[in-house]
Amino acid sequence: MAYIKEIRDLVGHRPLILTSASGALVNDRGAVLLQERADTGDWSFPGGYMEFGATFAQTVVREFKEDAGIVVKPVKLLGMFDHDTYTYPNGDTVQPVNAFYLVTRVDDHQYPTKPSETVTTHYFDLQGPTPHFFNQQHVEMWALLREYWTKH
């Protein structure tokens, strides 16, 4: 996050294109782990923005641990999302280019999450109603995951 803060200090609220990675951790009952975001109170797939020099795969591992307290490894790239924009409550506008991964849990250890980013986490049934996501990109990732999961 320090990298993005440095950029924002330079450009203010000007729109930015930022790269990010998110992950879908599905349990044996067909439910996916989502995080309740501290900034908006909406739901999202754990993930976040890349730091300079990182890969998408490294980013999803780091961000999943920060957001959900779980160490994961990417199993499959489900899709790339790049056509939406989002304005955060503080006025920062971004076009997130997001790599969306199916991930698996590495161990059973639960790490603390960042309270500035995550209120709580919860598993949602993929066949149930769509949670209230914080942006359209996550709605589309949910739809892609549901389609993928019903075929596999």
mmCIF file of C-alpha atoms in Angstrom:
data_model
loop_
_atom_site.group_PDB
_atom_site.id
_atom_site.type_symbol
_atom_site.label_atom_id
_atom_site.label_comp_id
_atom_site.label_asym_id
_atom_site.label_seq_id
_atom_site.Cartn_x
_atom_site.Cartn_y
_atom_site.Cartn_z
ATOM 1 C CA MET A 1 0.000 0.000 0.000
ATOM 2 C CA ALA A 2 2.973 2.303 0.486
ATOM 3 C CA TYR A 3 3.583 2.236 -3.264
ATOM 4 C CA ILE A 4 0.050 3.438 -4.031
ATOM 5 C CA LYS A 5 0.227 6.074 -1.295
ATOM 6 C CA GLU A 6 3.415 7.435 -2.875
ATOM 7 C CA ILE A 7 1.674 7.636 -6.261
ATOM 8 C CA ARG A 8 -1.413 9.296 -4.760
ATOM 9 C CA ASP A 9 0.788 11.841 -2.976
ATOM 10 C CA LEU A 10 2.098 12.819 -6.405
ATOM 11 C CA VAL A 11 -1.111 12.745 -8.491
ATOM 12 C CA GLY A 12 -3.891 13.345 -5.976
ATOM 13 C CA HIS A 13 -7.299 12.005 -7.067
ATOM 14 C CA ARG A 14 -6.471 11.790 -10.792
ATOM 15 C CA PRO A 15 -7.739 8.523 -12.316
ATOM 16 C CA LEU A 16 -5.151 5.736 -12.308
ATOM 17 C CA ILE A 17 -4.834 2.325 -13.933
ATOM 18 C CA LEU A 18 -3.725 -0.083 -11.193
ATOM 19 C CA THR A 19 -2.967 -3.800 -11.351
ATOM 20 C CA SER A 20 -4.423 -6.150 -8.772
ATOM 21 C CA ALA A 21 -5.075 -9.811 -8.015
ATOM 22 C CA SER A 22 -7.953 -11.530 -6.225
ATOM 23 C CA GLY A 23 -8.604 -15.095 -5.198
ATOM 24 C CA ALA A 24 -11.524 -17.477 -4.819
ATOM 25 C CA LEU A 25 -11.140 -20.051 -2.044
ATOM 26 C CA VAL A 26 -13.990 -22.577 -2.370
ATOM 27 C CA ASN A 27 -14.645 -25.070 0.413
ATOM 28 C CA ASP A 28 -15.839 -28.682 0.055
ATOM 29 C CA ARG A 29 -19.486 -27.555 0.324
ATOM 30 C CA GLY A 30 -19.264 -25.238 -2.690
ATOM 31 C CA ALA A 31 -19.067 -22.022 -0.723
ATOM 32 C CA VAL A 32 -16.527 -19.260 -1.411
ATOM 33 C CA LEU A 33 -14.753 -17.109 1.151
ATOM 34 C CA LEU A 34 -15.414 -13.375 0.867
ATOM 35 C CA GLN A 35 -14.244 -10.435 2.942
ATOM 36 C CA GLU A 36 -16.411 -7.650 4.313
ATOM 37 C CA ARG A 37 -14.468 -4.521 3.402
ATOM 38 C CA ALA A 38 -13.673 -1.955 6.074
ATOM 39 C CA ASP A 39 -13.808 0.962 3.618
ATOM 40 C CA THR A 40 -17.311 0.373 2.207
ATOM 41 C CA GLY A 41 -18.903 -2.417 4.269
ATOM 42 C CA ASP A 42 -19.535 -4.366 1.045
ATOM 43 C CA TRP A 43 -18.239 -7.828 0.145
ATOM 44 C CA SER A 44 -15.308 -8.664 -2.118
ATOM 45 C CA PHE A 45 -12.976 -11.477 -3.025
ATOM 46 C CA PRO A 46 -9.807 -11.187 -0.940
ATOM 47 C CA GLY A 47 -7.156 -9.424 -2.973
ATOM 48 C CA GLY A 48 -5.579 -6.110 -3.687
ATOM 49 C CA TYR A 49 -3.115 -4.008 -5.588
ATOM 50 C CA MET A 50 0.329 -5.104 -6.738
ATOM 51 C CA GLU A 51 3.496 -3.674 -5.273
ATOM 52 C CA PHE A 52 6.261 -2.691 -7.667
ATOM 53 C CA GLY A 53 8.232 -5.781 -8.771
ATOM 54 C CA ALA A 54 5.587 -8.322 -7.714
ATOM 55 C CA THR A 55 3.736 -10.757 -9.954
ATOM 56 C CA PHE A 56 -0.015 -11.321 -10.025
ATOM 57 C CA ALA A 57 0.479 -14.718 -8.329
ATOM 58 C CA GLN A 58 2.648 -13.227 -5.566
ATOM 59 C CA THR A 59 0.101 -10.463 -5.085
ATOM 60 C CA VAL A 60 -2.857 -12.804 -4.561
ATOM 61 C CA VAL A 61 -0.868 -14.779 -1.956
ATOM 62 C CA ARG A 62 0.157 -11.617 -0.042
ATOM 63 C CA GLU A 63 -3.220 -9.944 -0.247
ATOM 64 C CA PHE A 64 -5.195 -13.069 0.687
ATOM 65 C CA LYS A 65 -3.129 -13.403 3.858
ATOM 66 C CA GLU A 66 -3.671 -9.698 4.696
ATOM 67 C CA ASP A 67 -7.401 -9.703 3.898
ATOM 68 C CA ALA A 68 -8.484 -13.182 5.042
ATOM 69 C CA GLY A 69 -5.636 -14.329 7.312
ATOM 70 C CA ILE A 70 -5.075 -17.434 5.178
ATOM 71 C CA VAL A 71 -2.008 -18.521 3.216
ATOM 72 C CA VAL A 72 -3.040 -19.738 -0.231
ATOM 73 C CA LYS A 73 -1.444 -20.726 -3.494
ATOM 74 C CA PRO A 74 -2.886 -19.992 -6.920
ATOM 75 C CA VAL A 75 -4.268 -23.062 -8.712
ATOM 76 C CA LYS A 76 -5.761 -21.581 -11.871
ATOM 77 C CA LEU A 77 -6.137 -18.159 -13.440
ATOM 78 C CA LEU A 78 -9.903 -17.877 -13.948
ATOM 79 C CA GLY A 79 -9.873 -14.557 -15.796
ATOM 80 C CA MET A 80 -8.550 -11.066 -16.282
ATOM 81 C CA PHE A 81 -10.819 -8.084 -15.697
ATOM 82 C CA ASP A 82 -9.926 -4.671 -17.065
ATOM 83 C CA HIS A 83 -12.961 -2.776 -18.318
ATOM 84 C CA ASP A 84 -14.471 -1.228 -15.180
ATOM 85 C CA THR A 85 -13.665 1.880 -13.189
ATOM 86 C CA TYR A 86 -14.360 2.511 -9.525
ATOM 87 C CA THR A 87 -14.320 5.605 -7.325
ATOM 88 C CA TYR A 88 -13.493 4.969 -3.669
ATOM 89 C CA PRO A 89 -15.301 6.883 -0.901
ATOM 90 C CA ASN A 90 -12.270 9.210 -0.586
ATOM 91 C CA GLY A 91 -12.564 10.269 -4.247
ATOM 92 C CA ASP A 92 -9.743 8.139 -5.694
ATOM 93 C CA THR A 93 -10.778 6.794 -9.113
ATOM 94 C CA VAL A 94 -9.125 3.696 -10.552
ATOM 95 C CA GLN A 95 -9.377 1.325 -13.465
ATOM 96 C CA PRO A 96 -8.315 -1.926 -11.787
ATOM 97 C CA VAL A 97 -6.730 -4.555 -14.022
ATOM 98 C CA ASN A 98 -7.421 -7.655 -11.958
ATOM 99 C CA ALA A 99 -6.106 -11.210 -12.256
ATOM 100 C CA PHE A 100 -8.725 -13.515 -10.694
ATOM 101 C CA TYR A 101 -7.419 -16.862 -9.404
ATOM 102 C CA LEU A 102 -8.876 -20.039 -8.017
ATOM 103 C CA VAL A 103 -6.727 -20.655 -4.925
ATOM 104 C CA THR A 104 -6.196 -23.445 -2.434
ATOM 105 C CA ARG A 105 -5.319 -23.203 1.233
ATOM 106 C CA VAL A 106 -1.715 -24.069 2.112
ATOM 107 C CA ASP A 107 -2.189 -24.841 5.830
ATOM 108 C CA ASP A 108 -4.732 -24.587 8.653
ATOM 109 C CA HIS A 109 -3.131 -21.607 10.389
ATOM 110 C CA GLN A 110 -5.293 -18.492 10.753
ATOM 111 C CA TYR A 111 -3.340 -15.223 10.723
ATOM 112 C CA PRO A 112 -4.722 -11.874 11.903
ATOM 113 C CA THR A 113 -6.241 -9.695 9.190
ATOM 114 C CA LYS A 114 -5.662 -5.982 8.676
ATOM 115 C CA PRO A 115 -8.530 -4.224 10.504
ATOM 116 C CA SER A 116 -8.122 -1.232 8.204
ATOM 117 C CA GLU A 117 -9.105 -3.495 5.279
ATOM 118 C CA THR A 118 -11.274 -6.336 6.630
ATOM 119 C CA VAL A 119 -14.214 -6.317 9.037
ATOM 120 C CA THR A 120 -14.822 -10.068 8.802
ATOM 121 C CA THR A 121 -14.787 -13.006 6.396
ATOM 122 C CA HIS A 122 -17.636 -15.356 5.567
ATOM 123 C CA TYR A 123 -18.302 -18.300 3.241
ATOM 124 C CA PHE A 124 -21.124 -17.735 0.730
ATOM 125 C CA ASP A 125 -22.880 -20.571 -1.104
ATOM 126 C CA LEU A 126 -22.144 -20.252 -4.822
ATOM 127 C CA GLN A 127 -25.695 -21.406 -5.595
ATOM 128 C CA GLY A 128 -27.202 -18.859 -3.218
ATOM 129 C CA PRO A 129 -28.029 -15.206 -3.796
ATOM 130 C CA THR A 130 -25.279 -12.888 -4.989
ATOM 131 C CA PRO A 131 -23.781 -10.909 -2.087
ATOM 132 C CA HIS A 132 -23.711 -7.108 -2.254
ATOM 133 C CA PHE A 133 -20.293 -6.542 -3.837
ATOM 134 C CA PHE A 134 -18.415 -3.263 -3.690
ATOM 135 C CA ASN A 135 -17.988 -2.949 -7.455
ATOM 136 C CA GLN A 136 -19.120 -4.412 -10.768
ATOM 137 C CA GLN A 137 -15.842 -6.234 -11.298
ATOM 138 C CA HIS A 138 -16.515 -8.454 -8.282
ATOM 139 C CA VAL A 139 -20.070 -9.142 -9.488
ATOM 140 C CA GLU A 140 -18.584 -10.366 -12.764
ATOM 141 C CA MET A 141 -15.949 -12.455 -10.955
ATOM 142 C CA TRP A 142 -18.749 -14.073 -8.887
ATOM 143 C CA ALA A 143 -20.636 -14.954 -12.087
ATOM 144 C CA LEU A 144 -17.502 -16.405 -13.694
ATOM 145 C CA LEU A 145 -16.718 -18.475 -10.589
ATOM 146 C CA ARG A 146 -20.300 -19.828 -10.411
ATOM 147 C CA GLU A 147 -20.140 -20.855 -14.057
ATOM 148 C CA TYR A 148 -16.704 -22.451 -13.630
ATOM 149 C CA TRP A 149 -17.699 -24.277 -10.429
ATOM 150 C CA THR A 150 -20.874 -25.787 -11.908
ATOM 151 C CA LYS A 151 -18.827 -27.240 -14.804
ATOM 152 C CA HIS A 152 -16.115 -28.779 -12.586
#
